[in-house]
mmCIF file of C-alpha atoms in Angstrom:
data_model
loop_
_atom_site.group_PDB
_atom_site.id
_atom_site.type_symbol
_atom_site.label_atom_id
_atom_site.label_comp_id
_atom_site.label_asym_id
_atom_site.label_seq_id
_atom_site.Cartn_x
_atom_site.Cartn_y
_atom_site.Cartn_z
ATOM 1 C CA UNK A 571 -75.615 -59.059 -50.643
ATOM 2 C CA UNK A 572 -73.734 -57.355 -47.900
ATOM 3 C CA UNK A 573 -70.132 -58.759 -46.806
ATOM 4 C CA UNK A 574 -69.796 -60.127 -43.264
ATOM 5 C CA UNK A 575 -67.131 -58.237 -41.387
ATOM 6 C CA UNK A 576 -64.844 -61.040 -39.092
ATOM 7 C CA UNK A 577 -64.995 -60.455 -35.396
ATOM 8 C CA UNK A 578 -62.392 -58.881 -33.447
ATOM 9 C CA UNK A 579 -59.599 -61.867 -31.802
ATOM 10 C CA UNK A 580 -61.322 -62.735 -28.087
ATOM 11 C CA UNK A 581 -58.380 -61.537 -25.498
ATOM 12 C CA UNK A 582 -60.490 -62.396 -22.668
ATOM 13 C CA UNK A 583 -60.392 -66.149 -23.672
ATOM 14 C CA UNK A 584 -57.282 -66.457 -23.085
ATOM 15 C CA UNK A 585 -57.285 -65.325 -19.267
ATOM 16 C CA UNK A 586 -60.794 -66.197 -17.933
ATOM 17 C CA UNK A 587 -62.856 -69.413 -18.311
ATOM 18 C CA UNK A 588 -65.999 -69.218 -19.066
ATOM 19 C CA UNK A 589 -67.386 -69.420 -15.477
ATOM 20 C CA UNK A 590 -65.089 -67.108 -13.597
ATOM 21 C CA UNK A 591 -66.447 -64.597 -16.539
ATOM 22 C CA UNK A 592 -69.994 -65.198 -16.708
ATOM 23 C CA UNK A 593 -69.612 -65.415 -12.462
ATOM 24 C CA UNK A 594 -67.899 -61.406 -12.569
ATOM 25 C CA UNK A 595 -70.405 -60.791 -15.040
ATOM 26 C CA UNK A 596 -73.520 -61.540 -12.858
ATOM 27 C CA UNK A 597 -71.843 -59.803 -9.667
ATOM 28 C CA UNK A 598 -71.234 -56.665 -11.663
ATOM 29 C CA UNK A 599 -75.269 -57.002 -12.659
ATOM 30 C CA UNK A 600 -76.511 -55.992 -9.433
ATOM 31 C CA UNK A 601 -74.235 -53.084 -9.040
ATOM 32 C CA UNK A 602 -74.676 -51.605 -12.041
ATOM 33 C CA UNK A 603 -78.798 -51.775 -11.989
ATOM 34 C CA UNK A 604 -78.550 -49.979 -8.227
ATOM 35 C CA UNK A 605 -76.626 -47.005 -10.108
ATOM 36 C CA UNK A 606 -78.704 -44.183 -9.524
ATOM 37 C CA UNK A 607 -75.995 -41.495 -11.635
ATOM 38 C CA UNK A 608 -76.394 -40.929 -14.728
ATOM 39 C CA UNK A 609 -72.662 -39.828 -15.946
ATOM 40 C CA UNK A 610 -71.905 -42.796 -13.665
ATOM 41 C CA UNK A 611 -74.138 -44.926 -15.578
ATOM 42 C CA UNK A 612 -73.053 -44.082 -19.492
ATOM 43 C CA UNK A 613 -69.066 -44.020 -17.854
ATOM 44 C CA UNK A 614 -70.269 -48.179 -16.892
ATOM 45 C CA UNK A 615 -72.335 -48.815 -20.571
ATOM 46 C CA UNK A 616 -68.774 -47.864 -22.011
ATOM 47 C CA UNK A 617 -66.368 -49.628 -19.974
ATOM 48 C CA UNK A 618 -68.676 -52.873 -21.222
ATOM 49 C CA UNK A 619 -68.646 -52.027 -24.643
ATOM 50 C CA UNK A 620 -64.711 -52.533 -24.334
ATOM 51 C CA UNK A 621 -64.918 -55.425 -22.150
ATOM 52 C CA UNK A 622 -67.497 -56.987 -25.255
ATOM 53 C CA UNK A 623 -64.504 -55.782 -27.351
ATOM 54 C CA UNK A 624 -61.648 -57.161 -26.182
ATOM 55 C CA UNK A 625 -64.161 -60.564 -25.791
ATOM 56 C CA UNK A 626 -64.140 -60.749 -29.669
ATOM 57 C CA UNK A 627 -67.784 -59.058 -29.756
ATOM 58 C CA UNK A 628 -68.193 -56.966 -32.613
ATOM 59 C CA UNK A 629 -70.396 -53.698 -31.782
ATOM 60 C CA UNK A 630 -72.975 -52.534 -34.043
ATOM 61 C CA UNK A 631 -72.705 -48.864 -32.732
ATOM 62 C CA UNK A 632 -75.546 -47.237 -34.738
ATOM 63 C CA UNK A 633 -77.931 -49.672 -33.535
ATOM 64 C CA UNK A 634 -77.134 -49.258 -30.084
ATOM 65 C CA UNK A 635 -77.402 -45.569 -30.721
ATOM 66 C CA UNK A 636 -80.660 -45.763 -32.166
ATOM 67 C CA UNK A 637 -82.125 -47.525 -29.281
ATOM 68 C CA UNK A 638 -80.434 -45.157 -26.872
ATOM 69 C CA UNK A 639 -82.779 -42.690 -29.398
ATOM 70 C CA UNK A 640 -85.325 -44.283 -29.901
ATOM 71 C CA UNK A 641 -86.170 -45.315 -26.228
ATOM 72 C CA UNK A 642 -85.248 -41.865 -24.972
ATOM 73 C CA UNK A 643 -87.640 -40.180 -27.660
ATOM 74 C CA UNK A 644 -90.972 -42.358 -26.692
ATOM 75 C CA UNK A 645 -90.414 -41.453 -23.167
ATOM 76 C CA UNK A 646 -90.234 -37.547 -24.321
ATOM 77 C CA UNK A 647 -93.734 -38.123 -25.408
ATOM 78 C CA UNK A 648 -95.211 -38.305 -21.424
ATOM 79 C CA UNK A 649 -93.539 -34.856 -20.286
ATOM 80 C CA UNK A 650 -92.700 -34.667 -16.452
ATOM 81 C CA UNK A 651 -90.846 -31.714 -14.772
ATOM 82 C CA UNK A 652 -89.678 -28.437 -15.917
ATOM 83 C CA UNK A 653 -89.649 -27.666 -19.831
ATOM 84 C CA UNK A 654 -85.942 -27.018 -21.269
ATOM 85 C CA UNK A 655 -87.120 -26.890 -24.658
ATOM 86 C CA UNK A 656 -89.951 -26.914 -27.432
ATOM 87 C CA UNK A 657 -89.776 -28.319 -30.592
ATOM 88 C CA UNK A 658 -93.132 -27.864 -32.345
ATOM 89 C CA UNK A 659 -95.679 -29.884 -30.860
ATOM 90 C CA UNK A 660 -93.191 -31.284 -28.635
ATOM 91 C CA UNK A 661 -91.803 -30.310 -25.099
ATOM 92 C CA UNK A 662 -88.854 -31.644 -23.795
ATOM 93 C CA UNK A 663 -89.214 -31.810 -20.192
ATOM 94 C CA UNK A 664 -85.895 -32.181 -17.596
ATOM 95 C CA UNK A 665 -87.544 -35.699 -15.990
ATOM 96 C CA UNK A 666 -88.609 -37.383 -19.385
ATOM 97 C CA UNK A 667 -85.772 -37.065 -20.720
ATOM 98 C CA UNK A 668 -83.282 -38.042 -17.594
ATOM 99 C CA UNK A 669 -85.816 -41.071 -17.476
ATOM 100 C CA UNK A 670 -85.123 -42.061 -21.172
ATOM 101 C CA UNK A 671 -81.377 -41.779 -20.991
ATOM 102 C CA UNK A 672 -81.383 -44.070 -18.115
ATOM 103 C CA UNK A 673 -83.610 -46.273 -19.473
ATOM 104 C CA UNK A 674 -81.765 -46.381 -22.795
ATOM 105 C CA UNK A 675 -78.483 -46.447 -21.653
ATOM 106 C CA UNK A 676 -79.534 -49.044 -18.856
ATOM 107 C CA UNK A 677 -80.767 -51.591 -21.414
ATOM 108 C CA UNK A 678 -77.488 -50.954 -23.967
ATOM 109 C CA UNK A 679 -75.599 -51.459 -20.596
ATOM 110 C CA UNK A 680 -77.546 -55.142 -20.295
ATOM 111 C CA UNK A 681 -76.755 -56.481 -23.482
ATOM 112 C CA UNK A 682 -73.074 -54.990 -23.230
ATOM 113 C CA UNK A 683 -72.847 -56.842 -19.875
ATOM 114 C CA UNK A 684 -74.014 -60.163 -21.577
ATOM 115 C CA UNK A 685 -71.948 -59.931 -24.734
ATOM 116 C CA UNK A 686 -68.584 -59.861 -22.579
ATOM 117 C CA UNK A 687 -69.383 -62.142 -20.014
ATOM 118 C CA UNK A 688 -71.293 -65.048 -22.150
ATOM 119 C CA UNK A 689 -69.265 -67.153 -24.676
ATOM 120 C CA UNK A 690 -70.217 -69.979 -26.096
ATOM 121 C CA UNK A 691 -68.284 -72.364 -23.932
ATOM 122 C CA UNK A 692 -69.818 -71.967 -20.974
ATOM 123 C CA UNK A 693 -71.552 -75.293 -20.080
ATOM 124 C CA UNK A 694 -74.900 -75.575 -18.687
ATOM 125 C CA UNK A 695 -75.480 -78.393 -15.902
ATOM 126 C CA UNK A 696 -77.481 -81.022 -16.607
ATOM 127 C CA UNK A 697 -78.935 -82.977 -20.091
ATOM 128 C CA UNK A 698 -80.055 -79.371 -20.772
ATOM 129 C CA UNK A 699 -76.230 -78.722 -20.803
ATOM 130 C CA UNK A 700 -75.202 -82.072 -23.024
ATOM 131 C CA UNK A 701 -77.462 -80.998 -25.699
ATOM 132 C CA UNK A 702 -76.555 -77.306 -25.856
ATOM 133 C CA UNK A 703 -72.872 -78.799 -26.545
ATOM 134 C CA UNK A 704 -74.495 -81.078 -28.695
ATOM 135 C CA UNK A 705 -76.278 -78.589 -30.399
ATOM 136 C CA UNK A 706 -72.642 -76.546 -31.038
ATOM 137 C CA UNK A 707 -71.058 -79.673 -32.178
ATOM 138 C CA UNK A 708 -73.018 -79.712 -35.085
ATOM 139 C CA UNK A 709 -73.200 -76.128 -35.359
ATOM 140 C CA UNK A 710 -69.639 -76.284 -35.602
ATOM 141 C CA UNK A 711 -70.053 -78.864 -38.643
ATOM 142 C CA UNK A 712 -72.607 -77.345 -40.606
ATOM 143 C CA UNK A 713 -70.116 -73.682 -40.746
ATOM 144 C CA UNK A 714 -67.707 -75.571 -42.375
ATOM 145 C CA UNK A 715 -70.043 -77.052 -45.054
ATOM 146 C CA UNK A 716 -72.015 -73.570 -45.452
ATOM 147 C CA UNK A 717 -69.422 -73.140 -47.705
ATOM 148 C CA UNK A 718 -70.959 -75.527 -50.209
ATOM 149 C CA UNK A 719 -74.469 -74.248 -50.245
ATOM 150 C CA UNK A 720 -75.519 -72.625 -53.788
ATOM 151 C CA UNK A 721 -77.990 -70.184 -54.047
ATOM 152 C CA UNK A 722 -78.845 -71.881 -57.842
ATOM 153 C CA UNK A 723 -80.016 -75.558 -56.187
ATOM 154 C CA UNK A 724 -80.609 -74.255 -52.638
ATOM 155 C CA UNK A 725 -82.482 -77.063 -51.374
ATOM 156 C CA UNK A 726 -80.398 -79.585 -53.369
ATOM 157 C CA UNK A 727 -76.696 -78.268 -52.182
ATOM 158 C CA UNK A 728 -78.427 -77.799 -48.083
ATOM 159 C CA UNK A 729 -79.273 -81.933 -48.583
ATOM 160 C CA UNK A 730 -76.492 -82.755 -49.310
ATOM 161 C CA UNK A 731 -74.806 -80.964 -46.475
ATOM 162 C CA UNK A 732 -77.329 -82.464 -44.357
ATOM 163 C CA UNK A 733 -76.829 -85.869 -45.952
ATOM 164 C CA UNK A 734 -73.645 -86.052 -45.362
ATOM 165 C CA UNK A 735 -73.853 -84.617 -41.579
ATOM 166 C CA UNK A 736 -76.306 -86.526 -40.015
ATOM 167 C CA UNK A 737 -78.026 -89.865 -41.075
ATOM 168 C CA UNK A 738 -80.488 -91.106 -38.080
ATOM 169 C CA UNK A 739 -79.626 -94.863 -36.688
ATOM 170 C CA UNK A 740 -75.565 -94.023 -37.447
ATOM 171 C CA UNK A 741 -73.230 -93.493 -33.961
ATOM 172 C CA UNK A 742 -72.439 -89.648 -34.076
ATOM 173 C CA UNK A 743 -69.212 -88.518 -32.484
ATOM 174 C CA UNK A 744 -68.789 -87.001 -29.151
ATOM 175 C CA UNK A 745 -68.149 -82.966 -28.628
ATOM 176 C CA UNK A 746 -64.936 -81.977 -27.266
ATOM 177 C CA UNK A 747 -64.129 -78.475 -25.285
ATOM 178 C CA UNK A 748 -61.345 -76.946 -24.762
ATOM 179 C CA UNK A 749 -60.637 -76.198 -20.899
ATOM 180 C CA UNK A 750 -59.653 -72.515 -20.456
ATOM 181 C CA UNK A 751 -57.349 -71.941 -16.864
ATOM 182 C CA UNK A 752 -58.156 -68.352 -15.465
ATOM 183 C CA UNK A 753 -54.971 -66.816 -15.131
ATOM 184 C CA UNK A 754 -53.501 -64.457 -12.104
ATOM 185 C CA UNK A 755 -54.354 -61.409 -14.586
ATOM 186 C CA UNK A 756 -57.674 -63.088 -15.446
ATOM 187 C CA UNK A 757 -58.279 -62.663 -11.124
ATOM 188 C CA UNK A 758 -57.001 -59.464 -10.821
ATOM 189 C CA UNK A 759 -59.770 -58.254 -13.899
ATOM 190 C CA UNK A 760 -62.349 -59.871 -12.249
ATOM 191 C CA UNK A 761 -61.559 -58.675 -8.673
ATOM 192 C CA UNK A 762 -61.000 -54.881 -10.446
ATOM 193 C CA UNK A 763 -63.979 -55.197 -12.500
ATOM 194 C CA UNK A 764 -66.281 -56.305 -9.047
ATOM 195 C CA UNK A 765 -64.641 -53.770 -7.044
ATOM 196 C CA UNK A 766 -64.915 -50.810 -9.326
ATOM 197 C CA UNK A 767 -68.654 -51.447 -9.591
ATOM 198 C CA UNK A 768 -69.816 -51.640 -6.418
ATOM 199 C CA UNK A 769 -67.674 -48.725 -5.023
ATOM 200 C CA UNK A 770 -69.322 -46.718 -7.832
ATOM 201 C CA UNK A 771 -72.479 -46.736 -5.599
ATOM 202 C CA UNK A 772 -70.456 -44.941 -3.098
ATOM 203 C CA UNK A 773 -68.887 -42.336 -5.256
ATOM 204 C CA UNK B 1055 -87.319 -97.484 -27.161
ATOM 205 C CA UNK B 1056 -85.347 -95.866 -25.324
ATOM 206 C CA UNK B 1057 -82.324 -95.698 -28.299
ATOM 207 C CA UNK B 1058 -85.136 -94.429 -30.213
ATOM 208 C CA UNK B 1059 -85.760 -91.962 -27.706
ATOM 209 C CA UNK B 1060 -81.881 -90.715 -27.151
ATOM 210 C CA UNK B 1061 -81.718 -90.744 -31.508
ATOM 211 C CA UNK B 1062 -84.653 -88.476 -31.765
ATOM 212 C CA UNK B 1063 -82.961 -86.274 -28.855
ATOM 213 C CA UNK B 1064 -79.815 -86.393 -31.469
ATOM 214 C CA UNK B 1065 -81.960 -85.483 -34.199
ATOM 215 C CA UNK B 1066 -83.777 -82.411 -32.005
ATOM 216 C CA UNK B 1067 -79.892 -81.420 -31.412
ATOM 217 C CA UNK B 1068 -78.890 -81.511 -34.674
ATOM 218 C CA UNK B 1069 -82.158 -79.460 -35.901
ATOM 219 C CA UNK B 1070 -81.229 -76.745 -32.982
ATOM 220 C CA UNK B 1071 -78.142 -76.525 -34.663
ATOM 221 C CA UNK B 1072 -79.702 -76.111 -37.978
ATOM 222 C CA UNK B 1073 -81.908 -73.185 -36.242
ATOM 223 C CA UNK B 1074 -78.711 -71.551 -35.816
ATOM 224 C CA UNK B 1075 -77.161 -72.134 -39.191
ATOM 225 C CA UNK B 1076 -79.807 -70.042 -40.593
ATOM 226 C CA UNK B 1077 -80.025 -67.083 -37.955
ATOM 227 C CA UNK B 1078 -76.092 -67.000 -38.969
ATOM 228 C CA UNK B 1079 -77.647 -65.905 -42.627
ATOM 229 C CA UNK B 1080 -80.289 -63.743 -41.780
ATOM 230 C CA UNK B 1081 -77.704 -61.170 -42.310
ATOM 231 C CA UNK B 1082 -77.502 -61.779 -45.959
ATOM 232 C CA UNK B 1083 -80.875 -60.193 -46.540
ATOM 233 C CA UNK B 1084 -81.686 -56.474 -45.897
ATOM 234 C CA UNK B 1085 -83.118 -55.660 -43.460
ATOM 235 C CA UNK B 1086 -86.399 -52.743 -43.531
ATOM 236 C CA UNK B 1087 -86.047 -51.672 -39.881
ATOM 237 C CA UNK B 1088 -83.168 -52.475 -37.630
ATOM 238 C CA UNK B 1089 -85.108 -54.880 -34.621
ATOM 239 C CA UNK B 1090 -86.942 -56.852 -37.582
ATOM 240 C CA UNK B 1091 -85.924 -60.020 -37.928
ATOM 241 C CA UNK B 1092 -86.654 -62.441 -40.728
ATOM 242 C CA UNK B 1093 -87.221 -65.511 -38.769
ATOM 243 C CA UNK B 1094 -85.498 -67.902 -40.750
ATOM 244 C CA UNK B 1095 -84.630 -69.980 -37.610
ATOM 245 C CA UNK B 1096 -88.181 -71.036 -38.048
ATOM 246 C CA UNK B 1097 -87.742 -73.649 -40.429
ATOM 247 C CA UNK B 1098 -86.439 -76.267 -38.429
ATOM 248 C CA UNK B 1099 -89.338 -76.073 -36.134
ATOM 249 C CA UNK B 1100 -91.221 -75.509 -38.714
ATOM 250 C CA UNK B 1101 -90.215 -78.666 -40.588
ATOM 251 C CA UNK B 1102 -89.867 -80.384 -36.543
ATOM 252 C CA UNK B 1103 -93.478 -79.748 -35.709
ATOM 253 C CA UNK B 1104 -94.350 -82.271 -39.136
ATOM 254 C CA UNK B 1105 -92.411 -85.019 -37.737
ATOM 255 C CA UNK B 1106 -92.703 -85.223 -33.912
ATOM 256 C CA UNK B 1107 -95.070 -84.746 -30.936
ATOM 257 C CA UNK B 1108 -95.030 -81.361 -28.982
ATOM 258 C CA UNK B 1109 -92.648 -82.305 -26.503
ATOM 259 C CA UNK B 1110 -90.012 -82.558 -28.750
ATOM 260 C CA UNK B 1111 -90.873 -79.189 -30.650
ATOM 261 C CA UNK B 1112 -91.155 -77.039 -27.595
ATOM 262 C CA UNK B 1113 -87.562 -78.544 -26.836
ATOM 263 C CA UNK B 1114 -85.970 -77.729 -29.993
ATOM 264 C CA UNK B 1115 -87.701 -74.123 -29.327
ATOM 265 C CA UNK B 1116 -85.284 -74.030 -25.951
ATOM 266 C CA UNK B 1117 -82.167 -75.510 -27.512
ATOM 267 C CA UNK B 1118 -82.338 -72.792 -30.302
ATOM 268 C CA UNK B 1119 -83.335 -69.803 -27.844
ATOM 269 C CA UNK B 1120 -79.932 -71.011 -25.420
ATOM 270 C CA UNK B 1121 -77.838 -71.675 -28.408
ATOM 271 C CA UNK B 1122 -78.713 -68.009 -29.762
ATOM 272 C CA UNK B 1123 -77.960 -66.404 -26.324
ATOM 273 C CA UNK B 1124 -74.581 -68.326 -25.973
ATOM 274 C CA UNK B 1125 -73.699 -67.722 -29.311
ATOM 275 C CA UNK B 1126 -74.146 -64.468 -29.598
ATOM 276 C CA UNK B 1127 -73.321 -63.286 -25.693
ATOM 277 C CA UNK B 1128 -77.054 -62.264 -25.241
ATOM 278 C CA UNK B 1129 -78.242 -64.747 -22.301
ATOM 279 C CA UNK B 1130 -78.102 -62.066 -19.929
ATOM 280 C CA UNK B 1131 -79.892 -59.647 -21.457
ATOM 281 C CA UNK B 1132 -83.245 -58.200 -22.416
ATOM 282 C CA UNK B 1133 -82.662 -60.089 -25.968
ATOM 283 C CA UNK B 1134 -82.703 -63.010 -24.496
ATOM 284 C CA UNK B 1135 -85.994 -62.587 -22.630
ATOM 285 C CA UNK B 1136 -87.478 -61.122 -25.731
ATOM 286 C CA UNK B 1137 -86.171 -64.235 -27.917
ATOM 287 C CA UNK B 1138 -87.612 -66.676 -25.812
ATOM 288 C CA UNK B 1139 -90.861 -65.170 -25.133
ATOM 289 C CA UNK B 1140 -91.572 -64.240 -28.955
ATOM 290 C CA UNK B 1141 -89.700 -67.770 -29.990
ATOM 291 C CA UNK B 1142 -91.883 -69.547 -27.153
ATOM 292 C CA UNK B 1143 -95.577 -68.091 -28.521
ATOM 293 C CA UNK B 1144 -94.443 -68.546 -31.735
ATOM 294 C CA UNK B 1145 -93.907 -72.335 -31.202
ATOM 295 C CA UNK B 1146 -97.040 -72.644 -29.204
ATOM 296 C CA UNK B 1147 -99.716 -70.440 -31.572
ATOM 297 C CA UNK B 1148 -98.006 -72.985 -34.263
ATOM 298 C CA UNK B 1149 -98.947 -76.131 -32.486
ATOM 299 C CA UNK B 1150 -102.083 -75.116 -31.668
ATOM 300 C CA UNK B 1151 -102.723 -74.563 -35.427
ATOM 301 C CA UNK B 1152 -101.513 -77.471 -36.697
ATOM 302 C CA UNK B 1153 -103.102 -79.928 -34.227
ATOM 303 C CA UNK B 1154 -106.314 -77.734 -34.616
ATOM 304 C CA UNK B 1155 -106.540 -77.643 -38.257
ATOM 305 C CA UNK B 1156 -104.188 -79.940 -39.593
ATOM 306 C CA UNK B 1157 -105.818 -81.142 -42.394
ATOM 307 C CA UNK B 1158 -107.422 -77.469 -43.567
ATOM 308 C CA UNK B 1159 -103.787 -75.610 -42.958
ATOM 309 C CA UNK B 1160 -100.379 -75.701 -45.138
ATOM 310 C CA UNK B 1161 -97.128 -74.440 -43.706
ATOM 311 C CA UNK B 1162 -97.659 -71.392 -44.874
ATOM 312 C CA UNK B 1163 -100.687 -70.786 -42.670
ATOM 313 C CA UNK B 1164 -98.890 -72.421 -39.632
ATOM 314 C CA UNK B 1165 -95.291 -69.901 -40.073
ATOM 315 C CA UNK B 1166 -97.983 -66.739 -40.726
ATOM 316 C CA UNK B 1167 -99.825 -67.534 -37.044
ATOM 317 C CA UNK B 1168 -96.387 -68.048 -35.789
ATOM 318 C CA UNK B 1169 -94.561 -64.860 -37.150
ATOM 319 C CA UNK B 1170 -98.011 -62.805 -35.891
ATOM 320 C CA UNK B 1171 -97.711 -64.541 -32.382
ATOM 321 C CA UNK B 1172 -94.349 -63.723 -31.950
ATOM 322 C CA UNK B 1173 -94.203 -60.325 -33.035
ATOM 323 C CA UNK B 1174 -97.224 -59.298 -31.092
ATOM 324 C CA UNK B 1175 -95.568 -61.023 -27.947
ATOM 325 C CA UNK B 1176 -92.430 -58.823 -28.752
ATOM 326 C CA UNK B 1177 -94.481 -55.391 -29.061
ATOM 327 C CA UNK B 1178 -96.127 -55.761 -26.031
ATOM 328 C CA UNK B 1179 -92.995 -56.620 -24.039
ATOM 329 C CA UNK B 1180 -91.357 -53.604 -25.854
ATOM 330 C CA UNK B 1181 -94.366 -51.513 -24.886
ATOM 331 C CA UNK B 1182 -94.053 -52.835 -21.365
ATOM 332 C CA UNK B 1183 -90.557 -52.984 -20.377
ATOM 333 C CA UNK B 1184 -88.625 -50.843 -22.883
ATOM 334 C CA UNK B 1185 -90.550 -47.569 -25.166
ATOM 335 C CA UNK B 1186 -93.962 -46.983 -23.082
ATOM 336 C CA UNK B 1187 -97.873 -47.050 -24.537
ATOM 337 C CA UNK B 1188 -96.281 -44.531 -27.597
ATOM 338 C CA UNK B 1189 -94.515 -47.237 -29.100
ATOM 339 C CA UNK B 1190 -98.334 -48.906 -30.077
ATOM 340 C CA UNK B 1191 -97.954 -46.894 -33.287
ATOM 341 C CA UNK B 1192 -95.211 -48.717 -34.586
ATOM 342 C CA UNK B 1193 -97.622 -52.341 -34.144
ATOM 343 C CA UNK B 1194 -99.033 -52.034 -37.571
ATOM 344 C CA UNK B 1195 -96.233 -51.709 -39.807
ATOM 345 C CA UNK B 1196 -94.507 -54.345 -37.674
ATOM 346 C CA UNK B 1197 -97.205 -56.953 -37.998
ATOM 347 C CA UNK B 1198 -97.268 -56.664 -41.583
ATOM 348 C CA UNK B 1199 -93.930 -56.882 -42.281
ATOM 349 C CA UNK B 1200 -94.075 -60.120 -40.127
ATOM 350 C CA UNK B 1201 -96.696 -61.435 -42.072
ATOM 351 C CA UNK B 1202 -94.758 -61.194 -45.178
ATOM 352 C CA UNK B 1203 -91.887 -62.783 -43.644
ATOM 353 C CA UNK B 1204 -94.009 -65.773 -42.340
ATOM 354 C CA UNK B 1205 -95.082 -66.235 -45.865
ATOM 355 C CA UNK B 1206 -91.420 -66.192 -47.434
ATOM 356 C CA UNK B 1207 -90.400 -68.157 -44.782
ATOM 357 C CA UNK B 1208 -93.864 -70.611 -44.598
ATOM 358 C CA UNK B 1209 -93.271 -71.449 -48.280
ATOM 359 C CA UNK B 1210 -89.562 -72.523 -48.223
ATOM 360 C CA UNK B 1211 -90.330 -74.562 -45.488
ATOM 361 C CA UNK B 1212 -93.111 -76.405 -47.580
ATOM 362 C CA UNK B 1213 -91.423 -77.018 -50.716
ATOM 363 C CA UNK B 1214 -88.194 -78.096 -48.859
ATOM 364 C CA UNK B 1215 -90.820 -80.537 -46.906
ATOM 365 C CA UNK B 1216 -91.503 -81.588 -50.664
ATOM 366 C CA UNK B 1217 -88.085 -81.939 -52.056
ATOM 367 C CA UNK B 1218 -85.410 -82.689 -49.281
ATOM 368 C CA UNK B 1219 -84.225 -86.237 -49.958
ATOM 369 C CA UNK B 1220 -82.708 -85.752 -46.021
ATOM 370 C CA UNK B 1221 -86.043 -85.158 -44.709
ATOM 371 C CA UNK B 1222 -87.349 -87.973 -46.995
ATOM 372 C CA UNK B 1223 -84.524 -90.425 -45.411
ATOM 373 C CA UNK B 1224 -85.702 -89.109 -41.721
ATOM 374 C CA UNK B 1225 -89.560 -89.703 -42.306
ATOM 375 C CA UNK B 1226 -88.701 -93.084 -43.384
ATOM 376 C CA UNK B 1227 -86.819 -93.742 -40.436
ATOM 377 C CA UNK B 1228 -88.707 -92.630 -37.623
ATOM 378 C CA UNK B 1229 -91.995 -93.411 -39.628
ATOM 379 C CA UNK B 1230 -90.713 -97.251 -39.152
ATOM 380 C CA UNK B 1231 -91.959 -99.250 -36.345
#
């Protein structure tokens, strides 16, 4: 069995609430989709990787790179424009493969976009939104008895986890979050971040 | 009623959080190809769709979908839609067998429909939104692999149906009038 590498510390936390972060996140969105450059374009997918980061995200490179690949080599396979290269059976043409690196690095950009700017205190509205924190709560509970699970009595050591977690008819105890405060440099990222994105368009 | 209503809501909470639990662990096991996923966050709806009506199953199916996206910053991406889409037919093709056949079908059956359902769902939106028509090749090896893992995953589920002494304590419970 593989070891589970810790996260890195979440910096953003400690500037930006939830809100404010998942707000910058969906203004960058639209900015960032309307990108037609393609230098422009990787230059954004990597300033989100660090923002995902610094928000305690930990990056599984080769799998982004691999999708990057993978998406870019399946749109190689429908050739449009001028052919820059042959490799066997296959012909690299200039507008397949601009089409798959913006593809690729549009989708990497997406899930680099969400990583930073969703956290798991951000609180729906609604009951939707009291039983997502409900749902954490006990998340929160079962980590700590993971701990106690043994692969030797599996479904023994899980009951007893579960036995002791939650018994139906018995009052269960409320979920408490802490409140993050946006801070003057948690503004001044988001107003950068925003800005930046949208004069990209421009450049 | 309606405490019995808000304790099965409880219950539905505390299984979504259970979904989670176990996607935390999928990374325990090896993986053959890097998007293939195990699908251990089954079980609970697996176990669920046993013990209460639709409703309540489709639910769980939501809580676990959001609580994956928060959790792991994906909400606003093309995971997300993918998730909820495969996790969504999944839960649906399952329902459909059980109510359908549920005396001729074992849990086994139900997580094999549900792994194919989802993983087909998945392909196609791959095919659609993300690779192009090339990336039908990759459809057969993926199905069967999802097969197997609806099996594996199909057969805990039954025998910890059999032998949980928590599930035993909830049956009881909401089995009472």
């Amino acid at each position: 069995m593989r070891r589970h590498r810790s996260r890195p510390a979440n910096r953003l936390k400690r500037h930006l609430n939830a809100s404010h972060l998942f707000i910058t996140g969906a203004v960058v969105l639209p900015a960032y989709l309307m990108q037609p450059g393609l230098v422009v374009r990787v230059a954004q997918v990597l300033l989100f990787a660090a923002l995902a980061h610094l928000a305690g995200k930990r990056i599984m490179w080769p799998y982004f790179v691999l999708m990057v690949a993978s998406i870019t080599f399946f749109n190689l396979l429908t050739p449009i424009g001028r052919v820059v290269l042959s490799l066997g059976p296959l012909q690299i043409t200039t507008g397949a493969l601009r089409s798959g690196l913006m593809k690729g690095f549009t989708i990497v950009g997406l899930v680099f976009v969400s990583l930073f700017s969703v956290r798991p205190d951000l609180r729906l509205p609604g009951k939707l939104g009291g039983l997502v924190a409900r749902v954490f709560f006990y998340f929160e509970r079962i980590i700590e008895g993971r701990k106690r699970i043994e692969a030797r009595r599996l479904i023994d050591s899980i009951d007893d986890v579960l036995l002791e977690l939650y018994t139906p008819g018995q009052q269960q105890s409320q979920a408490v979050f802490e409140r993050v405060q946006t801070t003057t440099v948690g503004y001044a990222l988001m107003v950068t971040l925003i800005s930046v994105n949208w004069l990209l368009l421009f450049v | 009623m309606i405490r019995r209503q808000y304790e099965k809501l409880e219950l539905i909470a505390f299984m979504g959080a259970l979904c989670l639990f176990f996607s935390t662990i999928e990374y325990l096991f090896p993986k053959p190809f890097p998007f293939f996923r195990l699908g251990l966050a089954n079980l609970p709806v697996l176990v669920t769709i046993k013990l209460f009506p639709p409703g309540y199953v489709l639910l769980l199916v939501l809580l676990k979908v959001l609580g994956h996206g928060l959790i792991n910053g994906t909400l606003a991406s093309y995971v997300f839609l993918f998730s909820s889409a495969g996790s969504f037919s999944s839960a649906a093709v399952m329902l459909a067998a059980w109510y359908l056949c549920r005396d001729r079908i074992s849990l086994v059956g139900v997580s094999v429909f549900g792994a194919l359902a989802s993983n087909m769902v998945q392909i196609m939106l791959s095919v659609t939104f993300i690779f192009g028509r090339s990336a039908w090749i990759i459809a057969p090896p993926f199905m069967t692999l999802g097969a197997a893992s609806g099996v594996a995953v199909g057969l805990f589920a039954a025998r910890f149906c059999e032998q949980s002494r928590w599930l035993a304590v909830i049956r009881d419970y909401y089995a009472a009038p």
